[in-house]
Amino acid sequence: MSKIEDWGIHKVTLPLPFELDHINCYALKGNAGWSIVDCGVNIVASKNHWLDFMRTNNIRPEDIKAIYVTHYHPDHYGAAGWLQKISGAPIYMSSPEARAVEIFQKEKSRFIEALNILYQTNGMPTILLDTFCKSLNEMGSLVEPVAKISIINSNEKVKIGNLYFQIINTPGHADGHLCFYNEQFGILISGDQLLPEISPNISLWPGRDPNPLGSFLQSLQQLRQLPIKLVLPAHGQPFRDPVKRIDQIEGHHRERLKQMRQIAAQGATAYEIVRETFNTDLSPLEMRLAMGEVLAHLAYLVHKGELKVKNEKGVNVYHAVD
Ligand SMILES: [Zn+2]
């Protein structure tokens, strides 16, 4: 029996239909029933995996008493509605993430239009914009059925399984991303905020956080202060020594910022920087992640006063500050 199971924590790894092919959800056993953190996407293979896990551990659907979702991205939130439907359990999320769910459910076409304008203004050719909308629309079925969401706030303490966790607001990767920290054993359920091998995508979205990279780096600083002994991430294996990983992730962004500052010094659009930084053939999803990431880095540099942006004939061109 591994250590986390001694605490009643089970890592449930589910398949994903993306290049990133798995997500770790966590199921915590408590005297009053089970709690789940993150859900996987709404696909048959993933739901069967949950049902197998429940069968193996003698869990009836109604034994699931609470579902926590770190953020609204399909791999975390996708099957929440289905889990709620079979269990009747409440789904807890932060209010910015509940708002994101609402945007994707009720205002999707308006949101995609705003995204199109953002990308067009930042130099993306029209032909690419169409493939894009299609790829965003295809995400829809991964997050059905519609769930009823209850709001939780950062700094509240919640009992997940038999352990108490502090809710920690860690915006950046998503505006209302949450981590869950158990002080007694130094356990952090980190969602996508702190991952052992990959650096989470930080994207600028229309109408959302205007400086997501600034928020993300600040969230990392906040985690740096905590005496965390074990990180339970949403992707990859649990790991110790979060400070070492925080150093690496910060280093990665510093490097990227340097690169973008150099390219933008000559005057460049975000799209041109994408082409120069990620010079391979990108799928629509990869292109969206790359464009969002470059825009987030440029926004950070503009916020810091290290770059300026000028609208030239309807297109945003970034320049060095002279
Ligand atoms: Zn995510």
Short mmCIF file of C-alpha atoms and ligand atoms in Angstrom, two decimals:
data_model
loop_
_atom_site.label_atom_id
_atom_site.label_comp_id
_atom_site.label_asym_id
_atom_site.label_seq_id
_atom_site.Cartn_x
_atom_site.Cartn_y
_atom_site.Cartn_z
CA MET A 1 0.00 0.00 0.00
CA SER A 2 1.43 3.28 -1.01
CA LYS A 3 1.58 6.16 1.41
CA ILE A 4 -1.21 8.23 -0.10
CA GLU A 5 -3.59 5.30 0.28
CA ASP A 6 -2.72 5.23 4.01
CA TRP A 7 -4.30 8.69 4.09
CA GLY A 8 -7.33 7.43 2.20
CA ILE A 9 -6.23 9.13 -1.02
CA HIS A 10 -6.54 7.19 -4.28
CA LYS A 11 -5.00 8.43 -7.52
CA VAL A 12 -7.40 7.61 -10.35
CA THR A 13 -5.64 8.01 -13.69
CA LEU A 14 -8.01 8.39 -16.64
CA PRO A 15 -7.38 8.41 -20.40
CA LEU A 16 -7.63 11.65 -22.43
CA PRO A 17 -8.20 11.93 -26.18
CA PHE A 18 -5.42 14.55 -26.52
CA GLU A 19 -1.70 14.53 -26.99
CA LEU A 20 -1.52 14.83 -23.21
CA ASP A 21 -3.01 11.37 -22.80
CA HIS A 22 -3.95 11.10 -19.13
CA ILE A 23 -5.22 12.99 -16.10
CA ASN A 24 -4.90 12.12 -12.44
CA CYS A 25 -8.07 12.60 -10.46
CA TYR A 26 -8.04 11.96 -6.73
CA ALA A 27 -10.70 10.08 -4.78
CA LEU A 28 -10.57 10.50 -0.99
CA LYS A 29 -12.27 8.09 1.36
CA GLY A 30 -13.89 9.56 4.45
CA ASN A 31 -16.15 8.31 7.23
CA ALA A 32 -19.07 10.15 5.66
CA GLY A 33 -18.41 8.94 2.10
CA TRP A 34 -16.09 9.68 -0.81
CA SER A 35 -14.95 12.98 -2.27
CA ILE A 36 -13.49 13.44 -5.71
CA VAL A 37 -11.05 16.07 -6.95
CA ASP A 38 -11.21 16.53 -10.77
CA CYS A 39 -13.22 14.35 -13.11
CA GLY A 40 -11.69 13.55 -16.52
CA VAL A 41 -13.55 14.14 -19.79
CA ASN A 42 -16.97 12.84 -20.71
CA ILE A 43 -15.91 9.90 -22.91
CA VAL A 44 -16.88 6.24 -22.55
CA ALA A 45 -13.33 4.99 -21.82
CA SER A 46 -12.97 7.48 -19.00
CA LYS A 47 -16.41 6.84 -17.47
CA ASN A 48 -15.79 3.08 -17.57
CA HIS A 49 -12.59 3.69 -15.67
CA TRP A 50 -14.52 5.51 -12.92
CA LEU A 51 -17.07 2.66 -12.79
CA ASP A 52 -14.25 0.08 -12.48
CA PHE A 53 -12.67 2.10 -9.70
CA MET A 54 -16.00 2.26 -7.88
CA ARG A 55 -16.61 -1.46 -8.29
CA THR A 56 -13.11 -2.37 -7.05
CA ASN A 57 -13.50 -0.19 -3.96
CA ASN A 58 -17.15 -1.09 -3.25
CA ILE A 59 -18.31 2.46 -3.82
CA ARG A 60 -21.98 2.95 -4.66
CA PRO A 61 -22.72 6.10 -6.70
CA GLU A 62 -24.54 7.61 -3.72
CA ASP A 63 -21.40 7.14 -1.58
CA ILE A 64 -19.82 10.00 -3.55
CA LYS A 65 -20.67 13.02 -1.42
CA ALA A 66 -18.66 15.84 -2.99
CA ILE A 67 -16.94 16.68 -6.27
CA TYR A 68 -14.25 19.37 -6.34
CA VAL A 69 -12.97 20.76 -9.63
CA THR A 70 -9.67 22.68 -9.71
CA HIS A 71 -10.67 24.54 -12.91
CA TYR A 72 -13.07 24.33 -15.84
CA HIS A 73 -10.75 22.85 -18.53
CA PRO A 74 -12.38 19.80 -20.17
CA ASP A 75 -9.94 17.26 -18.69
CA HIS A 76 -10.77 18.45 -15.15
CA TYR A 77 -14.39 19.49 -15.39
CA GLY A 78 -15.63 17.39 -18.36
CA ALA A 79 -17.25 14.41 -16.61
CA ALA A 80 -18.40 16.41 -13.55
CA GLY A 81 -21.98 16.59 -14.86
CA TRP A 82 -22.08 12.82 -15.37
CA LEU A 83 -20.61 12.12 -11.91
CA GLN A 84 -23.18 14.47 -10.41
CA LYS A 85 -25.95 12.78 -12.33
CA ILE A 86 -25.10 9.30 -11.00
CA SER A 87 -24.25 10.39 -7.44
CA GLY A 88 -26.33 13.49 -6.73
CA ALA A 89 -23.20 15.06 -5.20
CA PRO A 90 -22.58 18.82 -5.25
CA ILE A 91 -19.84 20.14 -7.56
CA TYR A 92 -17.59 22.77 -6.00
CA MET A 93 -15.64 25.31 -8.04
CA SER A 94 -14.39 28.87 -7.64
CA SER A 95 -16.63 31.61 -8.97
CA PRO A 96 -14.35 32.65 -11.91
CA GLU A 97 -14.37 29.00 -13.04
CA ALA A 98 -18.14 28.68 -12.66
CA ARG A 99 -18.32 31.81 -14.81
CA ALA A 100 -16.03 30.17 -17.42
CA VAL A 101 -18.34 27.15 -17.55
CA GLU A 102 -21.27 29.50 -18.12
CA ILE A 103 -19.42 31.30 -20.93
CA PHE A 104 -18.71 28.01 -22.70
CA GLN A 105 -22.24 26.72 -22.20
CA LYS A 106 -24.32 29.79 -22.89
CA GLU A 107 -22.19 32.40 -24.63
CA LYS A 108 -19.89 30.25 -26.70
CA SER A 109 -20.46 31.82 -30.09
CA ARG A 110 -19.96 35.31 -28.67
CA PHE A 111 -16.79 34.12 -26.94
CA ILE A 112 -15.40 32.49 -30.10
CA GLU A 113 -16.14 35.69 -32.00
CA ALA A 114 -14.20 37.71 -29.39
CA LEU A 115 -11.34 35.21 -29.64
CA ASN A 116 -11.34 35.55 -33.42
CA ILE A 117 -11.10 39.32 -33.15
CA LEU A 118 -8.27 39.03 -30.60
CA TYR A 119 -6.28 36.69 -32.85
CA GLN A 120 -7.02 38.64 -36.01
CA THR A 121 -5.91 41.88 -34.34
CA ASN A 122 -2.73 40.06 -33.41
CA GLY A 123 -1.87 39.11 -36.94
CA MET A 124 -3.33 35.63 -37.43
CA PRO A 125 -4.39 34.96 -41.07
CA THR A 126 -8.15 34.56 -41.58
CA ILE A 127 -7.78 31.08 -43.07
CA LEU A 128 -6.46 29.75 -39.77
CA LEU A 129 -9.25 31.37 -37.76
CA ASP A 130 -11.89 29.07 -39.32
CA THR A 131 -10.12 25.82 -38.37
CA PHE A 132 -9.86 27.23 -34.97
CA CYS A 133 -13.57 27.80 -34.30
CA LYS A 134 -14.18 24.25 -35.45
CA SER A 135 -11.66 22.84 -33.01
CA LEU A 136 -13.18 24.84 -30.11
CA ASN A 137 -16.70 23.72 -31.04
CA GLU A 138 -15.63 20.07 -31.08
CA MET A 139 -14.73 20.33 -27.38
CA GLY A 140 -18.44 20.64 -26.54
CA SER A 141 -19.32 16.95 -26.13
CA LEU A 142 -16.41 16.39 -23.76
CA VAL A 143 -18.13 18.51 -21.11
CA GLU A 144 -21.69 17.20 -21.10
CA PRO A 145 -24.15 16.95 -19.39
CA VAL A 146 -24.65 20.37 -17.82
CA ALA A 147 -23.78 20.42 -14.13
CA LYS A 148 -25.09 22.42 -11.19
CA ILE A 149 -22.17 24.21 -9.57
CA SER A 150 -21.73 25.37 -5.98
CA ILE A 151 -19.16 28.10 -5.32
CA ILE A 152 -16.25 27.70 -2.91
CA ASN A 153 -13.92 30.49 -1.90
CA SER A 154 -10.20 30.57 -1.35
CA ASN A 155 -9.04 30.45 2.26
CA GLU A 156 -12.03 28.34 3.25
CA LYS A 157 -11.17 25.03 4.85
CA VAL A 158 -12.91 21.98 3.49
CA LYS A 159 -12.99 18.37 4.62
CA ILE A 160 -12.15 16.17 1.66
CA GLY A 161 -12.29 12.53 2.66
CA ASN A 162 -11.08 12.56 6.27
CA LEU A 163 -8.54 15.33 5.75
CA TYR A 164 -8.88 19.07 6.07
CA PHE A 165 -7.66 21.12 3.12
CA GLN A 166 -7.13 24.84 2.76
CA ILE A 167 -8.45 26.13 -0.55
CA ILE A 168 -5.73 28.14 -2.27
CA ASN A 169 -6.51 30.47 -5.10
CA THR A 170 -3.83 30.03 -7.78
CA PRO A 171 -4.89 32.07 -10.83
CA GLY A 172 -2.87 32.06 -14.05
CA HIS A 173 -3.43 28.79 -15.91
CA ALA A 174 -7.13 29.52 -15.39
CA ASP A 175 -8.55 32.66 -13.75
CA GLY A 176 -9.99 30.82 -10.76
CA HIS A 177 -7.70 27.80 -10.55
CA LEU A 178 -7.70 26.21 -7.10
CA CYS A 179 -5.19 24.06 -5.23
CA PHE A 180 -5.99 22.15 -2.05
CA TYR A 181 -3.45 22.14 0.77
CA ASN A 182 -3.43 19.83 3.78
CA GLU A 183 -1.30 21.39 6.47
CA GLN A 184 -1.16 18.34 8.73
CA PHE A 185 0.79 16.18 6.27
CA GLY A 186 2.01 18.88 3.86
CA ILE A 187 0.00 17.52 0.92
CA LEU A 188 -0.85 19.76 -2.04
CA ILE A 189 -3.41 18.65 -4.60
CA SER A 190 -2.06 20.96 -7.27
CA GLY A 191 -4.35 20.58 -10.32
CA ASP A 192 -2.39 22.04 -13.23
CA GLN A 193 -0.61 24.73 -11.21
CA LEU A 194 2.41 22.61 -10.36
CA LEU A 195 3.24 19.67 -12.63
CA PRO A 196 6.40 17.53 -12.53
CA GLU A 197 7.23 17.44 -16.23
CA ILE A 198 5.26 19.98 -18.20
CA SER A 199 4.69 23.65 -17.70
CA PRO A 200 0.95 24.46 -17.81
CA ASN A 201 -0.24 26.58 -20.70
CA ILE A 202 -0.73 30.22 -19.73
CA SER A 203 -3.03 31.91 -22.24
CA LEU A 204 -4.51 35.34 -22.66
CA TRP A 205 -8.27 35.07 -23.32
CA PRO A 206 -10.65 37.86 -24.32
CA GLY A 207 -12.51 39.38 -21.38
CA ARG A 208 -10.55 37.40 -18.79
CA ASP A 209 -7.40 38.09 -16.70
CA PRO A 210 -5.44 40.78 -18.63
CA ASN A 211 -2.11 39.55 -17.23
CA PRO A 212 -2.40 35.78 -16.68
CA LEU A 213 1.36 35.16 -16.63
CA GLY A 214 1.77 37.77 -13.88
CA SER A 215 -0.96 35.98 -11.90
CA PHE A 216 0.60 32.57 -12.53
CA LEU A 217 4.06 33.64 -11.36
CA GLN A 218 2.51 35.22 -8.27
CA SER A 219 0.61 31.99 -7.57
CA LEU A 220 3.91 30.08 -7.75
CA GLN A 221 5.41 32.52 -5.22
CA GLN A 222 2.52 31.84 -2.91
CA LEU A 223 3.11 28.08 -3.11
CA ARG A 224 6.83 28.59 -2.53
CA GLN A 225 6.01 29.87 0.98
CA LEU A 226 4.18 26.69 2.01
CA PRO A 227 5.96 23.76 3.68
CA ILE A 228 4.72 21.30 1.07
CA LYS A 229 6.06 17.75 1.40
CA LEU A 230 4.15 16.01 -1.36
CA VAL A 231 2.53 17.35 -4.53
CA LEU A 232 -0.32 15.39 -6.09
CA PRO A 233 -0.50 16.78 -9.64
CA ALA A 234 -3.18 16.35 -12.31
CA HIS A 235 -0.64 15.10 -14.86
CA GLY A 236 2.48 13.02 -14.19
CA GLN A 237 3.61 11.32 -10.99
CA PRO A 238 3.31 12.70 -7.43
CA PHE A 239 6.55 14.39 -6.40
CA ARG A 240 8.44 15.96 -3.52
CA ASP A 241 10.59 19.11 -3.50
CA PRO A 242 8.13 21.58 -5.06
CA VAL A 243 10.61 24.47 -4.67
CA LYS A 244 12.98 22.86 -7.16
CA ARG A 245 10.13 22.50 -9.63
CA ILE A 246 8.98 26.10 -9.02
CA ASP A 247 12.54 27.28 -9.82
CA GLN A 248 12.48 25.31 -13.10
CA ILE A 249 9.09 26.64 -14.19
CA GLU A 250 10.09 30.22 -13.38
CA GLY A 251 13.32 29.70 -15.33
CA HIS A 252 11.34 28.43 -18.33
CA HIS A 253 9.18 31.57 -18.38
CA ARG A 254 12.16 33.88 -17.85
CA GLU A 255 13.83 32.27 -20.88
CA ARG A 256 10.68 32.63 -22.97
CA LEU A 257 10.23 36.28 -21.93
CA LYS A 258 13.81 37.00 -22.96
CA GLN A 259 13.26 35.38 -26.34
CA MET A 260 10.06 37.35 -26.98
CA ARG A 261 11.57 40.63 -25.85
CA GLN A 262 14.35 40.09 -28.41
CA ILE A 263 12.03 39.24 -31.31
CA ALA A 264 9.62 42.08 -30.47
CA ALA A 265 12.48 44.59 -30.25
CA GLN A 266 12.46 44.78 -34.08
CA GLY A 267 8.68 45.20 -34.17
CA ALA A 268 6.55 42.04 -34.48
CA THR A 269 2.98 40.81 -34.15
CA ALA A 270 2.08 38.00 -31.74
CA TYR A 271 1.44 35.72 -34.71
CA GLU A 272 4.88 36.43 -36.16
CA ILE A 273 6.40 35.60 -32.80
CA VAL A 274 4.44 32.31 -32.73
CA ARG A 275 5.86 31.43 -36.16
CA GLU A 276 9.36 32.25 -35.04
CA THR A 277 9.19 30.57 -31.63
CA PHE A 278 7.23 27.44 -32.54
CA ASN A 279 8.37 26.98 -36.11
CA THR A 280 6.85 23.55 -36.77
CA ASP A 281 3.46 22.66 -38.22
CA LEU A 282 0.97 23.19 -35.43
CA SER A 283 -2.45 21.52 -35.11
CA PRO A 284 -5.38 23.94 -34.49
CA LEU A 285 -5.27 23.12 -30.77
CA GLU A 286 -1.50 23.60 -30.59
CA MET A 287 -1.79 26.85 -32.53
CA ARG A 288 -4.42 28.11 -30.07
CA LEU A 289 -2.20 27.20 -27.11
CA ALA A 290 0.84 28.80 -28.76
CA MET A 291 -1.00 32.01 -29.67
CA GLY A 292 -2.51 32.28 -26.17
CA GLU A 293 0.88 31.64 -24.57
CA VAL A 294 2.71 34.25 -26.69
CA LEU A 295 -0.03 36.83 -26.03
CA ALA A 296 0.22 36.14 -22.27
CA HIS A 297 3.99 36.70 -22.33
CA LEU A 298 3.63 39.89 -24.40
CA ALA A 299 0.92 41.19 -22.05
CA TYR A 300 3.26 40.53 -19.12
CA LEU A 301 6.06 42.52 -20.78
CA VAL A 302 3.69 45.38 -21.61
CA HIS A 303 2.44 45.41 -17.98
CA LYS A 304 6.05 45.62 -16.82
CA GLY A 305 6.71 48.51 -19.18
CA GLU A 306 9.32 46.52 -21.13
CA LEU A 307 7.39 46.49 -24.42
CA LYS A 308 4.81 48.72 -25.97
CA VAL A 309 2.10 47.87 -28.41
CA LYS A 310 0.96 50.01 -31.35
CA ASN A 311 -2.07 49.38 -33.49
CA GLU A 312 -0.85 49.68 -37.07
CA LYS A 313 -3.62 49.46 -39.69
CA GLY A 314 -5.80 47.35 -37.40
CA VAL A 315 -3.00 44.99 -36.31
CA ASN A 316 -1.17 45.08 -32.97
CA VAL A 317 2.58 45.38 -33.39
CA TYR A 318 4.87 45.02 -30.35
CA HIS A 319 7.98 47.17 -30.04
CA ALA A 320 10.79 47.79 -27.61
CA VAL A 321 10.27 50.74 -25.28
CA ASP A 322 12.76 53.40 -26.29
ZN ZN B 1 -5.89 22.88 -17.36
#
